[in-house]
Coordinates of C-alpha atoms in Angstrom, one line a residue:
M109 CA -20.0 20.6 55.3
H110 CA -21.6 17.4 54.3
R111 CA -22.4 16.6 50.7
F112 CA -24.8 13.9 49.5
L113 CA -24.6 12.6 46.0
N114 CA -26.3 10.0 43.8
D115 CA -24.5 8.2 41.1
P116 CA -26.2 9.2 37.8
T117 CA -25.7 5.8 36.3
L118 CA -27.7 4.1 39.1
A119 CA -31.4 4.3 39.8
V120 CA -32.3 6.9 42.4
P121 CA -32.4 5.1 45.8
V122 CA -35.8 3.8 46.8
F123 CA -34.8 4.2 50.4
P124 CA -34.4 7.6 52.2
G125 CA -30.6 7.8 51.6
S126 CA -27.9 8.7 49.1
H127 CA -25.4 6.6 47.2
I128 CA -22.5 8.7 48.5
A129 CA -22.1 10.9 51.6
M130 CA -19.0 13.1 51.9
D131 CA -17.9 14.8 55.1
G132 CA -14.7 16.5 53.9
H133 CA -12.5 13.7 55.3
Y134 CA -14.3 10.5 54.2
L135 CA -16.5 9.1 51.5
F136 CA -19.3 6.7 52.6
L137 CA -20.8 4.6 50.0
S138 CA -24.2 2.9 50.6
G139 CA -24.5 -0.9 50.3
L140 CA -24.7 -2.1 46.7
T141 CA -25.9 -5.4 45.2
V142 CA -25.9 -6.5 41.5
T143 CA -29.6 -5.9 41.4
D144 CA -28.9 -2.2 41.9
I145 CA -26.9 -2.3 38.6
Q146 CA -28.7 -2.4 35.3
G147 CA -28.1 -5.9 33.8
G148 CA -26.7 -7.2 37.1
D149 CA -29.4 -9.7 37.6
A150 CA -27.8 -11.7 34.8
V151 CA -25.1 -12.8 37.2
L152 CA -27.3 -13.6 40.2
G153 CA -26.3 -16.8 41.8
D154 CA -22.6 -16.6 40.8
I155 CA -21.0 -15.2 43.9
A156 CA -17.7 -14.4 42.2
E157 CA -19.4 -12.5 39.4
E158 CA -21.7 -10.7 41.7
T159 CA -18.7 -9.6 43.7
R160 CA -16.8 -8.4 40.6
W161 CA -19.9 -6.5 39.3
V162 CA -20.4 -4.7 42.7
M163 CA -16.7 -3.9 43.2
R164 CA -16.4 -2.5 39.6
R165 CA -19.4 -0.2 40.2
L166 CA -18.1 0.8 43.7
S167 CA -14.8 1.7 42.0
R168 CA -16.6 3.9 39.5
M169 CA -18.6 5.5 42.2
L170 CA -15.4 6.4 44.1
E171 CA -13.9 7.8 40.9
Y172 CA -17.1 9.9 40.4
A173 CA -16.4 11.3 43.9
G174 CA -12.7 11.9 43.2
A175 CA -11.2 8.9 44.9
S176 CA -10.2 5.3 44.1
L177 CA -10.1 1.8 45.7
A178 CA -6.6 2.7 47.0
H179 CA -8.3 5.2 49.3
V180 CA -10.7 2.6 50.9
V181 CA -10.1 2.1 54.6
R182 CA -13.1 -0.1 55.6
V183 CA -15.4 -2.5 53.8
D184 CA -18.6 -4.3 55.1
I185 CA -19.7 -7.3 53.2
H186 CA -23.0 -9.2 53.6
L187 CA -23.4 -12.7 52.2
T188 CA -26.6 -14.8 52.1
N189 CA -24.4 -17.9 52.6
L190 CA -21.2 -17.5 54.6
D191 CA -20.0 -20.8 53.1
T192 CA -19.3 -18.9 49.9
I193 CA -16.8 -16.6 51.6
H194 CA -13.7 -18.2 50.0
T195 CA -15.1 -17.7 46.5
M196 CA -16.1 -14.1 47.3
D197 CA -12.7 -13.5 48.8
A198 CA -10.9 -14.6 45.7
A199 CA -12.9 -12.2 43.5
Y200 CA -12.7 -9.4 46.1
A201 CA -8.9 -9.6 46.3
E202 CA -8.6 -8.9 42.6
F203 CA -9.4 -5.3 43.3
F204 CA -6.6 -4.5 45.7
E205 CA -2.9 -4.2 44.8
N206 CA 0.1 -5.6 46.8
H207 CA -2.2 -7.2 49.4
S208 CA -3.1 -3.7 50.7
Y209 CA -6.5 -4.6 52.0
P210 CA -8.8 -2.3 54.0
A211 CA -10.3 -3.3 57.3
R212 CA -13.3 -5.5 56.7
T213 CA -16.3 -7.2 58.3
C214 CA -18.1 -10.0 56.6
T215 CA -21.4 -11.3 57.9
E216 CA -24.2 -13.7 56.8
S217 CA -27.5 -12.0 56.1
S218 CA -30.4 -14.3 55.3
R219 CA -32.0 -12.0 52.8
L220 CA -30.5 -9.2 50.6
S221 CA -32.4 -6.7 48.4
G222 CA -33.5 -8.0 45.0
G223 CA -32.4 -11.6 45.8
A224 CA -28.7 -10.8 45.6
N225 CA -26.2 -13.0 47.3
V226 CA -23.6 -10.3 48.2
E227 CA -23.9 -6.7 49.3
I228 CA -20.8 -4.5 49.8
T229 CA -20.5 -1.1 51.3
L230 CA -17.4 0.9 51.9
M231 CA -15.7 3.9 53.5
A232 CA -12.8 5.7 51.9
R233 CA -10.5 8.5 52.9
Q234 CA -11.2 11.5 50.7
P235 CA -8.1 12.6 48.9
S236 CA -6.9 16.0 49.9
T237 CA -6.2 16.9 46.3
S238 CA -9.8 16.3 45.4
S239 CA -12.1 19.0 46.9
H240 CA -14.9 18.6 44.4
C241 CA -16.8 15.7 43.0
K242 CA -16.4 15.1 39.3
G243 CA -20.2 14.8 38.9
E244 CA -23.0 17.2 39.7
A245 CA -22.9 19.2 42.9
G246 CA -25.4 17.2 44.8
H247 CA -27.1 18.7 47.9
E248 CA -25.3 20.0 50.9
T249 CA -26.3 20.4 54.6

C-alpha cells in the first residue's frame, strides 16, 4: 500500500504531489531547493550553502519517515551551472560516511524553482524495522 506524506515543517506543495511517497520498500522524496525552506533564500547564490541546507532538510525528512541518509540508494541533482559541480560535490560529500555514496545523476538545468541554484531529490530503502512514519499518518491509496 502506498503512503503519501507532507513534511509539516515545509509549505504544502504548490504542485500536485507530495513531499514523500512510500511504497513499503522505498521512500521517494520530491526535489527540494533552498527556496522551499523557510529562510533558505538567505543563502541563494552560495552553491555550497544551498547544498548543505537542502541536504540537512532531506535528512530530517528521511528521519520523519523513519529512515536516514544511510538508507539512500539514489540521488538526482540539478544545478543551474554545471561548472559549480566541484563546490557542490564537496558540500554533498559531507553528508555520507566512509565514502558510502549512493548512485547519482547530476545535470544542468537552466532554471530551478524560486531562483535556486541546486535541487536535490532522492530515493532511500525503507528500513524493515520502521513500519510507520514518525509523523502524521498521511493519506494512503
